[in-house]
Amino acid sequence: MKITAVNVYFVRPRWGFVEIVTDSGLVGWGEAVLEGHAKAVLACVEEYRDYLVGKDPSRIEDIWSTIYRAGFYRGGGVMTSALSGIDQALWDIKGKAFNAPCYELMGGRCRDRMKVYSWIGGDRPGDTGRAAKEKMDAGFTAVKMNATEELQMLDTYDKVDAVLARVQEIRDACGKDFGIAVDFHGRVHKPMAKVLAKKLEPFGLMFIEEPVLCEHMEDFKEIAAAADIPIATGERLYTKYDFKRLLNAGGVDIIQPDLSHAGGLTEVKKIAAPIALAACLQIDATCYNAVIQEQSIGIHYNVGKTVLDYVTNKDDFAFTDGWVELPKLPGLGVEVNKDLVIEENKTPHNWKNPVWRHADGSVAEW
């Protein structure tokens, strides 16, 4: 079996898909995107085409190593996201070739289903109690929300109080045992992160996410000392080498590799986090220490199209009581609606994250 073509597609609201075609008729799909930089990532996929066409798609490790190591420059958001989408597509082909889900080729499953949480609240979170209660009534046992809007390095306590009020709304609506995760989104700097972590401690949170950006990973240990709340981070890290530095820095309890950024199934299996969700569940199935799976169905960024619009086997991604069954179909477990993908690609999206500014006009972290 040989690879004959590598195709890329832009699909709303902000995603990029990779399709790898073989001479056997088997086709693999992957999600290659760095949100806000889809053009750069898909151009990188096209640049890697020379490493793929004519090659045996079953040699995933060799292809991964060649793409990653053969160039003088390596790693980073764009190149590793491109490699991630390619890797997912190769695993999709491999599973289809053996008529088995990918996790059966990675040591077999160690669980039968995976717990998931849902997003609420939006970029500038509000009405959190009602939104969380809706998710609880839908069967979810946990939600995640953004903590705050813009925060200066040192800011006023009214913003801190607003965060606490939003979390209190969820506790009042859903009770003390409902899972709450609060995402700082890298918007917060260390002085305010310590304050927020300490103030949030009484709420019994599942975790706080990205209290500071990973480029300041030496600060996690100090923030962890401020409050007894697990710290999660890692969606902006790439390959096992970044995660090695993170774990050596200390203070972090939960790592969150993104299957479309961190190197695909091949690399994330070594680090152990639609198309990407299916890929994540393949890893979850084989990793005993997988805890809970993020998913973006219904997230506020998905305007115009949502994740399940691009798959025809929607029922395989149904959530029941806050759980999702493991994929059943061969490969990644997704049947892609290629007609819709082609139609979307006729008018490529140009999604960019908003630019926020503080009251003094300086740029704020988003």
JSON list of N, CA, C and O in Angstrom, two decimals, residues 20-45:
[
{"chain": "A", "resi": 20, "resn": "ILE", "atom": "N", "xyz": [-5.54, 11.76, 3.70]},
{"chain": "A", "resi": 20, "resn": "ILE", "atom": "CA", "xyz": [-4.47, 10.99, 3.07]},
{"chain": "A", "resi": 20, "resn": "ILE", "atom": "C", "xyz": [-5.10, 9.84, 2.31]},
{"chain": "A", "resi": 20, "resn": "ILE", "atom": "O", "xyz": [-5.84, 9.03, 2.89]},
{"chain": "A", "resi": 21, "resn": "VAL", "atom": "N", "xyz": [-4.81, 9.76, 1.00]},
{"chain": "A", "resi": 21, "resn": "VAL", "atom": "CA", "xyz": [-5.41, 8.78, 0.10]},
{"chain": "A", "resi": 21, "resn": "VAL", "atom": "C", "xyz": [-4.35, 7.74, -0.27]},
{"chain": "A", "resi": 21, "resn": "VAL", "atom": "O", "xyz": [-3.17, 8.09, -0.48]},
{"chain": "A", "resi": 22, "resn": "THR", "atom": "N", "xyz": [-4.76, 6.49, -0.35]},
{"chain": "A", "resi": 22, "resn": "THR", "atom": "CA", "xyz": [-3.83, 5.41, -0.71]},
{"chain": "A", "resi": 22, "resn": "THR", "atom": "C", "xyz": [-4.29, 4.70, -1.98]},
{"chain": "A", "resi": 22, "resn": "THR", "atom": "O", "xyz": [-5.45, 4.80, -2.40]},
{"chain": "A", "resi": 23, "resn": "ASP", "atom": "N", "xyz": [-3.36, 3.97, -2.59]},
{"chain": "A", "resi": 23, "resn": "ASP", "atom": "CA", "xyz": [-3.69, 3.23, -3.81]},
{"chain": "A", "resi": 23, "resn": "ASP", "atom": "C", "xyz": [-4.57, 2.02, -3.54]},
{"chain": "A", "resi": 23, "resn": "ASP", "atom": "O", "xyz": [-5.08, 1.39, -4.48]},
{"chain": "A", "resi": 24, "resn": "SER", "atom": "N", "xyz": [-4.78, 1.66, -2.28]},
{"chain": "A", "resi": 24, "resn": "SER", "atom": "CA", "xyz": [-5.65, 0.54, -1.94]},
{"chain": "A", "resi": 24, "resn": "SER", "atom": "C", "xyz": [-7.11, 0.97, -1.84]},
{"chain": "A", "resi": 24, "resn": "SER", "atom": "O", "xyz": [-8.00, 0.12, -1.67]},
{"chain": "A", "resi": 25, "resn": "GLY", "atom": "N", "xyz": [-7.35, 2.26, -1.87]},
{"chain": "A", "resi": 25, "resn": "GLY", "atom": "CA", "xyz": [-8.71, 2.77, -1.69]},
{"chain": "A", "resi": 25, "resn": "GLY", "atom": "C", "xyz": [-8.98, 3.23, -0.27]},
{"chain": "A", "resi": 25, "resn": "GLY", "atom": "O", "xyz": [-9.98, 3.91, -0.03]},
{"chain": "A", "resi": 26, "resn": "LEU", "atom": "N", "xyz": [-8.12, 2.88, 0.68]},
{"chain": "A", "resi": 26, "resn": "LEU", "atom": "CA", "xyz": [-8.30, 3.34, 2.05]},
{"chain": "A", "resi": 26, "resn": "LEU", "atom": "C", "xyz": [-7.91, 4.81, 2.16]},
{"chain": "A", "resi": 26, "resn": "LEU", "atom": "O", "xyz": [-6.92, 5.26, 1.56]},
{"chain": "A", "resi": 27, "resn": "VAL", "atom": "N", "xyz": [-8.68, 5.55, 2.94]},
{"chain": "A", "resi": 27, "resn": "VAL", "atom": "CA", "xyz": [-8.46, 6.98, 3.14]},
{"chain": "A", "resi": 27, "resn": "VAL", "atom": "C", "xyz": [-8.43, 7.26, 4.64]},
{"chain": "A", "resi": 27, "resn": "VAL", "atom": "O", "xyz": [-9.23, 6.70, 5.41]},
{"chain": "A", "resi": 28, "resn": "GLY", "atom": "N", "xyz": [-7.50, 8.12, 5.05]},
{"chain": "A", "resi": 28, "resn": "GLY", "atom": "CA", "xyz": [-7.40, 8.50, 6.45]},
{"chain": "A", "resi": 28, "resn": "GLY", "atom": "C", "xyz": [-7.63, 9.98, 6.64]},
{"chain": "A", "resi": 28, "resn": "GLY", "atom": "O", "xyz": [-7.25, 10.79, 5.78]},
{"chain": "A", "resi": 29, "resn": "TRP", "atom": "N", "xyz": [-8.25, 10.34, 7.76]},
{"chain": "A", "resi": 29, "resn": "TRP", "atom": "CA", "xyz": [-8.55, 11.74, 8.07]},
{"chain": "A", "resi": 29, "resn": "TRP", "atom": "C", "xyz": [-7.87, 12.16, 9.36]},
{"chain": "A", "resi": 29, "resn": "TRP", "atom": "O", "xyz": [-7.79, 11.39, 10.32]},
{"chain": "A", "resi": 30, "resn": "GLY", "atom": "N", "xyz": [-7.40, 13.41, 9.39]},
{"chain": "A", "resi": 30, "resn": "GLY", "atom": "CA", "xyz": [-6.81, 13.99, 10.59]},
{"chain": "A", "resi": 30, "resn": "GLY", "atom": "C", "xyz": [-7.21, 15.44, 10.72]},
{"chain": "A", "resi": 30, "resn": "GLY", "atom": "O", "xyz": [-7.63, 16.07, 9.74]},
{"chain": "A", "resi": 31, "resn": "GLU", "atom": "N", "xyz": [-7.08, 15.97, 11.91]},
{"chain": "A", "resi": 31, "resn": "GLU", "atom": "CA", "xyz": [-7.39, 17.38, 12.17]},
{"chain": "A", "resi": 31, "resn": "GLU", "atom": "C", "xyz": [-6.08, 18.12, 12.46]},
{"chain": "A", "resi": 31, "resn": "GLU", "atom": "O", "xyz": [-5.45, 17.89, 13.49]},
{"chain": "A", "resi": 32, "resn": "ALA", "atom": "N", "xyz": [-5.70, 18.97, 11.53]},
{"chain": "A", "resi": 32, "resn": "ALA", "atom": "CA", "xyz": [-4.44, 19.71, 11.65]},
{"chain": "A", "resi": 32, "resn": "ALA", "atom": "C", "xyz": [-4.77, 21.19, 11.72]},
{"chain": "A", "resi": 32, "resn": "ALA", "atom": "O", "xyz": [-5.10, 21.80, 10.71]},
{"chain": "A", "resi": 33, "resn": "VAL", "atom": "N", "xyz": [-4.68, 21.76, 12.89]},
{"chain": "A", "resi": 33, "resn": "VAL", "atom": "CA", "xyz": [-5.02, 23.18, 13.01]},
{"chain": "A", "resi": 33, "resn": "VAL", "atom": "C", "xyz": [-4.40, 23.75, 14.27]},
{"chain": "A", "resi": 33, "resn": "VAL", "atom": "O", "xyz": [-4.27, 23.06, 15.28]},
{"chain": "A", "resi": 34, "resn": "LEU", "atom": "N", "xyz": [-3.97, 24.98, 14.17]},
{"chain": "A", "resi": 34, "resn": "LEU", "atom": "CA", "xyz": [-3.61, 25.79, 15.32]},
{"chain": "A", "resi": 34, "resn": "LEU", "atom": "C", "xyz": [-4.55, 26.98, 15.23]},
{"chain": "A", "resi": 34, "resn": "LEU", "atom": "O", "xyz": [-4.40, 27.82, 14.35]},
{"chain": "A", "resi": 35, "resn": "GLU", "atom": "N", "xyz": [-5.55, 27.01, 16.10]},
{"chain": "A", "resi": 35, "resn": "GLU", "atom": "CA", "xyz": [-6.66, 27.95, 15.95]},
{"chain": "A", "resi": 35, "resn": "GLU", "atom": "C", "xyz": [-6.14, 29.37, 15.75]},
{"chain": "A", "resi": 35, "resn": "GLU", "atom": "O", "xyz": [-5.35, 29.88, 16.53]},
{"chain": "A", "resi": 36, "resn": "GLY", "atom": "N", "xyz": [-6.62, 30.01, 14.67]},
{"chain": "A", "resi": 36, "resn": "GLY", "atom": "CA", "xyz": [-6.13, 31.33, 14.32]},
{"chain": "A", "resi": 36, "resn": "GLY", "atom": "C", "xyz": [-4.99, 31.31, 13.33]},
{"chain": "A", "resi": 36, "resn": "GLY", "atom": "O", "xyz": [-4.60, 32.35, 12.80]},
{"chain": "A", "resi": 37, "resn": "HIS", "atom": "N", "xyz": [-4.44, 30.11, 13.08]},
{"chain": "A", "resi": 37, "resn": "HIS", "atom": "CA", "xyz": [-3.31, 29.97, 12.15]},
{"chain": "A", "resi": 37, "resn": "HIS", "atom": "C", "xyz": [-3.53, 28.78, 11.22]},
{"chain": "A", "resi": 37, "resn": "HIS", "atom": "O", "xyz": [-2.59, 28.07, 10.87]},
{"chain": "A", "resi": 38, "resn": "ALA", "atom": "N", "xyz": [-4.78, 28.56, 10.82]},
{"chain": "A", "resi": 38, "resn": "ALA", "atom": "CA", "xyz": [-5.10, 27.39, 9.99]},
{"chain": "A", "resi": 38, "resn": "ALA", "atom": "C", "xyz": [-4.37, 27.44, 8.65]},
{"chain": "A", "resi": 38, "resn": "ALA", "atom": "O", "xyz": [-3.91, 26.40, 8.16]},
{"chain": "A", "resi": 39, "resn": "LYS", "atom": "N", "xyz": [-4.25, 28.62, 8.05]},
{"chain": "A", "resi": 39, "resn": "LYS", "atom": "CA", "xyz": [-3.57, 28.71, 6.76]},
{"chain": "A", "resi": 39, "resn": "LYS", "atom": "C", "xyz": [-2.12, 28.27, 6.88]},
{"chain": "A", "resi": 39, "resn": "LYS", "atom": "O", "xyz": [-1.60, 27.55, 6.01]},
{"chain": "A", "resi": 40, "resn": "ALA", "atom": "N", "xyz": [-1.45, 28.70, 7.93]},
{"chain": "A", "resi": 40, "resn": "ALA", "atom": "CA", "xyz": [-0.05, 28.34, 8.12]},
{"chain": "A", "resi": 40, "resn": "ALA", "atom": "C", "xyz": [0.11, 26.83, 8.32]},
{"chain": "A", "resi": 40, "resn": "ALA", "atom": "O", "xyz": [1.01, 26.21, 7.75]},
{"chain": "A", "resi": 41, "resn": "VAL", "atom": "N", "xyz": [-0.78, 26.24, 9.12]},
{"chain": "A", "resi": 41, "resn": "VAL", "atom": "CA", "xyz": [-0.66, 24.81, 9.41]},
{"chain": "A", "resi": 41, "resn": "VAL", "atom": "C", "xyz": [-0.93, 23.98, 8.16]},
{"chain": "A", "resi": 41, "resn": "VAL", "atom": "O", "xyz": [-0.18, 23.04, 7.85]},
{"chain": "A", "resi": 42, "resn": "LEU", "atom": "N", "xyz": [-2.00, 24.30, 7.44]},
{"chain": "A", "resi": 42, "resn": "LEU", "atom": "CA", "xyz": [-2.31, 23.51, 6.24]},
{"chain": "A", "resi": 42, "resn": "LEU", "atom": "C", "xyz": [-1.27, 23.71, 5.14]},
{"chain": "A", "resi": 42, "resn": "LEU", "atom": "O", "xyz": [-0.99, 22.79, 4.37]},
{"chain": "A", "resi": 43, "resn": "ALA", "atom": "N", "xyz": [-0.67, 24.91, 5.07]},
{"chain": "A", "resi": 43, "resn": "ALA", "atom": "CA", "xyz": [0.45, 25.11, 4.14]},
{"chain": "A", "resi": 43, "resn": "ALA", "atom": "C", "xyz": [1.63, 24.23, 4.53]},
{"chain": "A", "resi": 43, "resn": "ALA", "atom": "O", "xyz": [2.34, 23.69, 3.67]},
{"chain": "A", "resi": 44, "resn": "CYS", "atom": "N", "xyz": [1.83, 24.06, 5.84]},
{"chain": "A", "resi": 44, "resn": "CYS", "atom": "CA", "xyz": [2.91, 23.19, 6.32]},
{"chain": "A", "resi": 44, "resn": "CYS", "atom": "C", "xyz": [2.63, 21.73, 5.96]},
{"chain": "A", "resi": 44, "resn": "CYS", "atom": "O", "xyz": [3.54, 21.00, 5.57]},
{"chain": "A", "resi": 45, "resn": "VAL", "atom": "N", "xyz": [1.36, 21.31, 6.09]},
{"chain": "A", "resi": 45, "resn": "VAL", "atom": "CA", "xyz": [0.99, 19.96, 5.67]},
{"chain": "A", "resi": 45, "resn": "VAL", "atom": "C", "xyz": [1.36, 19.75, 4.20]},
{"chain": "A", "resi": 45, "resn": "VAL", "atom": "O", "xyz": [1.93, 18.72, 3.81]}
]
